[in-house]
Structure formats: structure tokens, C-alpha cells
PDB file of C-alpha atoms in Angstrom:
ATOM      1  CA  UNK A  17    -106.282 -52.111 -81.136  1.00 58.00           C
ATOM      2  CA  UNK A  18    -108.392 -49.191 -80.114  1.00 69.00           C
ATOM      3  CA  UNK A  19    -107.159 -45.609 -80.174  1.00 73.00           C
ATOM      4  CA  UNK A  20    -107.744 -45.346 -76.443  1.00 76.00           C
ATOM      5  CA  UNK A  21    -105.529 -48.357 -75.738  1.00 74.00           C
ATOM      6  CA  UNK A  22    -102.788 -47.024 -78.037  1.00 76.00           C
ATOM      7  CA  UNK A  23    -102.978 -43.672 -76.329  1.00 77.00           C
ATOM      8  CA  UNK A  24    -102.665 -45.282 -72.884  1.00 78.00           C
ATOM      9  CA  UNK A  25     -99.678 -47.382 -74.002  1.00 81.00           C
ATOM     10  CA  UNK A  26     -98.013 -44.309 -75.441  1.00 79.00           C
ATOM     11  CA  UNK A  27     -98.557 -42.388 -72.172  1.00 80.00           C
ATOM     12  CA  UNK A  28     -97.198 -45.303 -70.122  1.00 83.00           C
ATOM     13  CA  UNK A  29     -94.183 -45.551 -72.426  1.00 81.00           C
ATOM     14  CA  UNK A  30     -93.562 -41.811 -72.092  1.00 82.00           C
ATOM     15  CA  UNK A  31     -93.917 -42.042 -68.285  1.00 83.00           C
ATOM     16  CA  UNK A  32     -91.432 -44.900 -68.233  1.00 81.00           C
ATOM     17  CA  UNK A  33     -88.946 -42.908 -70.337  1.00 81.00           C
ATOM     18  CA  UNK A  34     -89.441 -39.884 -68.104  1.00 85.00           C
ATOM     19  CA  UNK A  35     -88.884 -42.033 -65.014  1.00 85.00           C
ATOM     20  CA  UNK A  36     -85.710 -43.542 -66.528  1.00 84.00           C
ATOM     21  CA  UNK A  37     -84.466 -40.075 -67.459  1.00 83.00           C
ATOM     22  CA  UNK A  38     -85.206 -38.814 -63.952  1.00 82.00           C
ATOM     23  CA  UNK A  39     -83.266 -41.734 -62.426  1.00 80.00           C
ATOM     24  CA  UNK A  40     -80.285 -41.030 -64.740  1.00 78.00           C
ATOM     25  CA  UNK A  41     -80.309 -37.361 -63.808  1.00 78.00           C
ATOM     26  CA  UNK A  42     -80.457 -38.172 -60.090  1.00 75.00           C
ATOM     27  CA  UNK A  43     -77.570 -40.607 -60.420  1.00 70.00           C
ATOM     28  CA  UNK A  44     -75.479 -38.084 -62.353  1.00 72.00           C
ATOM     29  CA  UNK A  45     -76.269 -35.318 -59.873  1.00 68.00           C
ATOM     30  CA  UNK A  46     -75.201 -37.557 -56.964  1.00 63.00           C
ATOM     31  CA  UNK A  47     -71.896 -38.169 -58.690  1.00 57.00           C
ATOM     32  CA  UNK A  48     -71.462 -34.412 -59.041  1.00 56.00           C
ATOM     33  CA  UNK A  49     -71.944 -33.934 -55.309  1.00 58.00           C
ATOM     34  CA  UNK A  50     -68.757 -35.837 -54.401  1.00 51.00           C
ATOM     35  CA  UNK A  51     -66.401 -34.814 -57.205  1.00 52.00           C
ATOM     36  CA  UNK A  52     -62.989 -34.115 -55.779  1.00 52.00           C
ATOM     37  CA  UNK A  53     -63.900 -34.554 -52.133  1.00 55.00           C
ATOM     38  CA  UNK A  54     -62.652 -37.270 -49.891  1.00 57.00           C
ATOM     39  CA  UNK A  55     -63.312 -37.970 -46.254  1.00 55.00           C
ATOM     40  CA  UNK A  56     -60.197 -37.869 -44.091  1.00 57.00           C
ATOM     41  CA  UNK A  57     -59.442 -38.328 -40.426  1.00 58.00           C
ATOM     42  CA  UNK A  58     -56.880 -35.921 -39.024  1.00 57.00           C
ATOM     43  CA  UNK A  59     -54.347 -36.662 -36.288  1.00 60.00           C
ATOM     44  CA  UNK A  60     -56.904 -35.840 -33.567  1.00 64.00           C
ATOM     45  CA  UNK A  61     -59.410 -38.300 -35.077  1.00 62.00           C
ATOM     46  CA  UNK A  62     -61.695 -35.584 -36.444  1.00 59.00           C
ATOM     47  CA  UNK A  63     -63.514 -36.499 -39.669  1.00 56.00           C
ATOM     48  CA  UNK A  64     -63.368 -33.866 -42.398  1.00 57.00           C
ATOM     49  CA  UNK A  65     -63.631 -33.552 -46.169  1.00 57.00           C
ATOM     50  CA  UNK A  66     -60.630 -32.738 -48.257  1.00 56.00           C
ATOM     51  CA  UNK A  67     -60.924 -31.209 -51.674  1.00 58.00           C
ATOM     52  CA  UNK A  68     -58.661 -33.566 -53.610  1.00 56.00           C
ATOM     53  CA  UNK A  69     -59.169 -31.778 -56.897  1.00 51.00           C
ATOM     54  CA  UNK A  70     -58.039 -28.414 -55.531  1.00 55.00           C
ATOM     55  CA  UNK A  71     -55.072 -30.067 -53.829  1.00 57.00           C
ATOM     56  CA  UNK A  72     -54.126 -31.849 -57.051  1.00 55.00           C
ATOM     57  CA  UNK A  73     -54.539 -28.795 -59.275  1.00 53.00           C
ATOM     58  CA  UNK A  74     -52.737 -26.359 -57.025  1.00 56.00           C
ATOM     59  CA  UNK A  75     -50.059 -28.663 -55.637  1.00 57.00           C
ATOM     60  CA  UNK A  76     -47.551 -26.922 -53.409  1.00 56.00           C
ATOM     61  CA  UNK A  77     -48.314 -23.300 -54.172  1.00 64.00           C
ATOM     62  CA  UNK A  78     -45.517 -20.885 -53.592  1.00 74.00           C
ATOM     63  CA  UNK A  79     -45.810 -19.825 -49.968  1.00 82.00           C
ATOM     64  CA  UNK A  80     -43.150 -17.206 -49.151  1.00 86.00           C
ATOM     65  CA  UNK A  81     -43.633 -17.441 -45.381  1.00 89.00           C
ATOM     66  CA  UNK A  82     -43.330 -21.223 -45.349  1.00 89.00           C
ATOM     67  CA  UNK A  83     -40.349 -21.062 -47.696  1.00 91.00           C
ATOM     68  CA  UNK A  84     -38.662 -18.542 -45.392  1.00 92.00           C
ATOM     69  CA  UNK A  85     -39.346 -20.695 -42.331  1.00 93.00           C
ATOM     70  CA  UNK A  86     -38.010 -23.858 -43.941  1.00 93.00           C
ATOM     71  CA  UNK A  87     -34.890 -22.182 -45.313  1.00 95.00           C
ATOM     72  CA  UNK A  88     -33.868 -19.869 -42.461  1.00 95.00           C
ATOM     73  CA  UNK A  89     -35.520 -21.334 -39.359  1.00 94.00           C
ATOM     74  CA  UNK A  90     -34.955 -24.907 -40.477  1.00 94.00           C
ATOM     75  CA  UNK A  91     -32.132 -25.655 -42.901  1.00 96.00           C
ATOM     76  CA  UNK A  92     -29.769 -22.753 -42.151  1.00 96.00           C
ATOM     77  CA  UNK A  93     -30.337 -22.782 -38.405  1.00 95.00           C
ATOM     78  CA  UNK A  94     -29.697 -26.526 -38.121  1.00 96.00           C
ATOM     79  CA  UNK A  95     -26.577 -26.413 -40.292  1.00 97.00           C
ATOM     80  CA  UNK A  96     -25.162 -23.466 -38.332  1.00 95.00           C
ATOM     81  CA  UNK A  97     -25.792 -25.282 -35.071  1.00 95.00           C
ATOM     82  CA  UNK A  98     -24.555 -28.743 -36.071  1.00 95.00           C
ATOM     83  CA  UNK A  99     -21.676 -28.168 -38.500  1.00 95.00           C
ATOM     84  CA  UNK A 100     -18.284 -27.566 -36.860  1.00 94.00           C
ATOM     85  CA  UNK A 101     -17.277 -23.933 -36.442  1.00 94.00           C
ATOM     86  CA  UNK A 102     -13.976 -22.254 -37.185  1.00 94.00           C
ATOM     87  CA  UNK A 103     -11.667 -21.472 -40.087  1.00 95.00           C
ATOM     88  CA  UNK A 104     -10.322 -25.013 -40.157  1.00 95.00           C
ATOM     89  CA  UNK A 105     -13.751 -26.352 -41.159  1.00 94.00           C
ATOM     90  CA  UNK A 106     -14.784 -23.556 -43.545  1.00 95.00           C
ATOM     91  CA  UNK A 107     -13.837 -25.406 -46.724  1.00 94.00           C
ATOM     92  CA  UNK A 108     -15.669 -28.556 -45.579  1.00 94.00           C
ATOM     93  CA  UNK A 109     -18.767 -26.502 -44.691  1.00 96.00           C
ATOM     94  CA  UNK A 110     -18.593 -24.796 -48.091  1.00 95.00           C
ATOM     95  CA  UNK A 111     -18.622 -28.206 -49.829  1.00 95.00           C
ATOM     96  CA  UNK A 112     -21.811 -29.122 -47.933  1.00 96.00           C
ATOM     97  CA  UNK A 113     -23.398 -25.726 -48.649  1.00 96.00           C
ATOM     98  CA  UNK A 114     -22.560 -26.111 -52.343  1.00 95.00           C
ATOM     99  CA  UNK A 115     -24.303 -29.484 -52.530  1.00 96.00           C
ATOM    100  CA  UNK A 116     -27.299 -28.164 -50.571  1.00 97.00           C
ATOM    101  CA  UNK A 117     -27.597 -25.116 -52.830  1.00 96.00           C
ATOM    102  CA  UNK A 118     -27.167 -27.210 -55.974  1.00 96.00           C
ATOM    103  CA  UNK A 119     -30.057 -29.402 -54.855  1.00 97.00           C
ATOM    104  CA  UNK A 120     -32.257 -26.439 -53.901  1.00 96.00           C
ATOM    105  CA  UNK A 121     -31.670 -24.790 -57.290  1.00 96.00           C
ATOM    106  CA  UNK A 122     -32.266 -28.068 -59.145  1.00 95.00           C
ATOM    107  CA  UNK A 123     -28.811 -28.430 -60.540  1.00 94.00           C
ATOM    108  CA  UNK A 124     -27.395 -24.914 -60.768  1.00 93.00           C
ATOM    109  CA  UNK A 125     -23.787 -25.189 -59.631  1.00 94.00           C
ATOM    110  CA  UNK A 126     -21.449 -22.266 -59.077  1.00 91.00           C
ATOM    111  CA  UNK A 127     -19.415 -21.674 -62.232  1.00 89.00           C
ATOM    112  CA  UNK A 128     -15.752 -20.680 -62.487  1.00 88.00           C
ATOM    113  CA  UNK A 129     -16.755 -17.009 -62.087  1.00 92.00           C
ATOM    114  CA  UNK A 130     -18.544 -17.769 -58.810  1.00 89.00           C
ATOM    115  CA  UNK A 131     -22.031 -17.340 -60.292  1.00 92.00           C
ATOM    116  CA  UNK A 132     -24.776 -19.867 -59.640  1.00 93.00           C
ATOM    117  CA  UNK A 133     -27.515 -18.337 -61.763  1.00 92.00           C
ATOM    118  CA  UNK A 134     -30.264 -19.282 -59.291  1.00 92.00           C
ATOM    119  CA  UNK A 135     -31.187 -18.490 -55.703  1.00 92.00           C
ATOM    120  CA  UNK A 136     -31.476 -21.499 -53.390  1.00 92.00           C
ATOM    121  CA  UNK A 137     -33.717 -19.524 -51.026  1.00 91.00           C
ATOM    122  CA  UNK A 138     -36.291 -19.192 -53.806  1.00 90.00           C
ATOM    123  CA  UNK A 139     -36.339 -22.850 -54.839  1.00 90.00           C
ATOM    124  CA  UNK A 140     -39.232 -25.273 -54.680  1.00 91.00           C
ATOM    125  CA  UNK A 141     -40.813 -25.939 -51.287  1.00 91.00           C
ATOM    126  CA  UNK A 142     -40.749 -29.700 -51.801  1.00 92.00           C
ATOM    127  CA  UNK A 143     -36.974 -29.547 -52.393  1.00 95.00           C
ATOM    128  CA  UNK A 144     -36.456 -27.512 -49.219  1.00 95.00           C
ATOM    129  CA  UNK A 145     -38.592 -30.022 -47.313  1.00 93.00           C
ATOM    130  CA  UNK A 146     -36.410 -32.856 -48.640  1.00 95.00           C
ATOM    131  CA  UNK A 147     -33.142 -31.142 -47.611  1.00 96.00           C
ATOM    132  CA  UNK A 148     -34.600 -30.347 -44.192  1.00 95.00           C
ATOM    133  CA  UNK A 149     -35.571 -34.012 -43.842  1.00 95.00           C
ATOM    134  CA  UNK A 150     -32.045 -35.146 -44.816  1.00 96.00           C
ATOM    135  CA  UNK A 151     -30.464 -32.730 -42.335  1.00 96.00           C
ATOM    136  CA  UNK A 152     -32.728 -33.727 -39.452  1.00 95.00           C
ATOM    137  CA  UNK A 153     -32.122 -37.409 -40.211  1.00 94.00           C
ATOM    138  CA  UNK A 154     -28.362 -36.719 -40.228  1.00 95.00           C
ATOM    139  CA  UNK A 155     -28.601 -34.950 -36.846  1.00 94.00           C
ATOM    140  CA  UNK A 156     -30.736 -37.700 -35.276  1.00 93.00           C
ATOM    141  CA  UNK A 157     -28.326 -40.388 -36.506  1.00 94.00           C
ATOM    142  CA  UNK A 158     -25.378 -38.297 -35.223  1.00 94.00           C
ATOM    143  CA  UNK A 159     -23.784 -38.524 -38.645  1.00 94.00           C
ATOM    144  CA  UNK A 160     -20.479 -37.027 -39.672  1.00 94.00           C
ATOM    145  CA  UNK A 161     -19.899 -34.182 -42.119  1.00 94.00           C
ATOM    146  CA  UNK A 162     -18.854 -36.836 -44.628  1.00 96.00           C
ATOM    147  CA  UNK A 163     -22.229 -38.568 -44.192  1.00 96.00           C
ATOM    148  CA  UNK A 164     -24.177 -35.375 -44.847  1.00 97.00           C
ATOM    149  CA  UNK A 165     -22.006 -34.330 -47.775  1.00 96.00           C
ATOM    150  CA  UNK A 166     -22.161 -37.794 -49.367  1.00 96.00           C
ATOM    151  CA  UNK A 167     -25.918 -38.066 -48.957  1.00 97.00           C
ATOM    152  CA  UNK A 168     -26.652 -34.736 -50.647  1.00 97.00           C
ATOM    153  CA  UNK A 169     -23.926 -35.192 -53.304  1.00 96.00           C
ATOM    154  CA  UNK A 170     -25.232 -38.662 -54.202  1.00 96.00           C
ATOM    155  CA  UNK A 171     -28.769 -37.286 -54.446  1.00 97.00           C
ATOM    156  CA  UNK A 172     -27.576 -34.529 -56.783  1.00 96.00           C
ATOM    157  CA  UNK A 173     -25.740 -37.040 -58.976  1.00 96.00           C
ATOM    158  CA  UNK A 174     -28.772 -39.363 -59.022  1.00 96.00           C
ATOM    159  CA  UNK A 175     -30.970 -36.473 -60.168  1.00 95.00           C
ATOM    160  CA  UNK A 176     -28.550 -35.583 -62.965  1.00 95.00           C
ATOM    161  CA  UNK A 177     -27.232 -32.389 -61.375  1.00 94.00           C
ATOM    162  CA  UNK A 178     -23.649 -33.495 -61.996  1.00 89.00           C
ATOM    163  CA  UNK A 179     -20.646 -34.051 -59.794  1.00 87.00           C
ATOM    164  CA  UNK A 180     -19.050 -31.252 -57.827  1.00 85.00           C
ATOM    165  CA  UNK A 181     -16.166 -29.537 -59.625  1.00 77.00           C
ATOM    166  CA  UNK A 182     -13.751 -30.290 -56.769  1.00 67.00           C
ATOM    167  CA  UNK A 183     -14.045 -34.068 -57.291  1.00 56.00           C
TER     168      UNK A 183
END
């Protein structure tokens, strides 16, 4: 084989390798373009991208304003409005509040000295959302105080937060 032919074959082989490398790089770069993004359609039907990776990594970041709204404008306001008023119902309300606060503090119950050791207002947002959901469901279903108490107590027991001391 002549040197010229060998040289041409070598150049063609190098071009082919370069082309293959270029194709690999283009494929890899395309994959990089969509990492962590997903197309979503919102409630108004508008198409948008959502950064899944950021959402996954950050989760529910502590948002003091949202936490305040859920706790005071949601949970507390609804309980004050829908639980019976008066001294005759205070003990029953306290049982419900104890179960709610135990859930919101992920198992911290009031001890014999009256100390909980955690603040239910500063709990996890997802827990506050869950309690708010339970309360609104209870209101919609026109449930009794027993229904609400039992629902939250059973949830606490299921999660390993223990039974209330009065039982």
C-alpha cells in the first residue's frame, strides 16, 4: 500500500473519530440542557418549566410567613370558631389541643411538670398542612369533637408519638 493511501486512510479514520466524538459531546450537552427541569401545566393551562432538582433539594424550606398563616389564620382560627365555647367544654378542648400540639411537635407531649419541650407553632410546615387538612375535613363533614380528637390521637399513635396520659 502506498504512503499516500495510508495517509488518506489515517485522515479518514481520524475524521470519523472526530465526528463520533462530536456526536457524543452534542448528545451529552443536550442531556445537560434538561437536567432537573420538567414541563408542567398550571391550573390556568399555562405551560411552564419547573426545576425539579431545586424543588427536591430544598423541599419545604422554612417559611415563617407561611407557617404563621397556617398556624394562626388557619388551624387556630378554625378551632376557635368550630370548637364549643365555655368552661364546660374547656377540658375537652384541651384534649384536642394536646393532640394537635403533640402532632405538630412530632411527639413532644406535655410532661407532669407541664413542659412540652417544643413549640408547636415552630413545627414543620408539612405537619401544619396535615393538621389543617384534618380540621377542614372535620368541619366539612360536620364531625363531633370526638371525631376530631380520635382522628388526631390515632394519627399520633400510628406515628409512634404515644397515647395521651389521660387515657
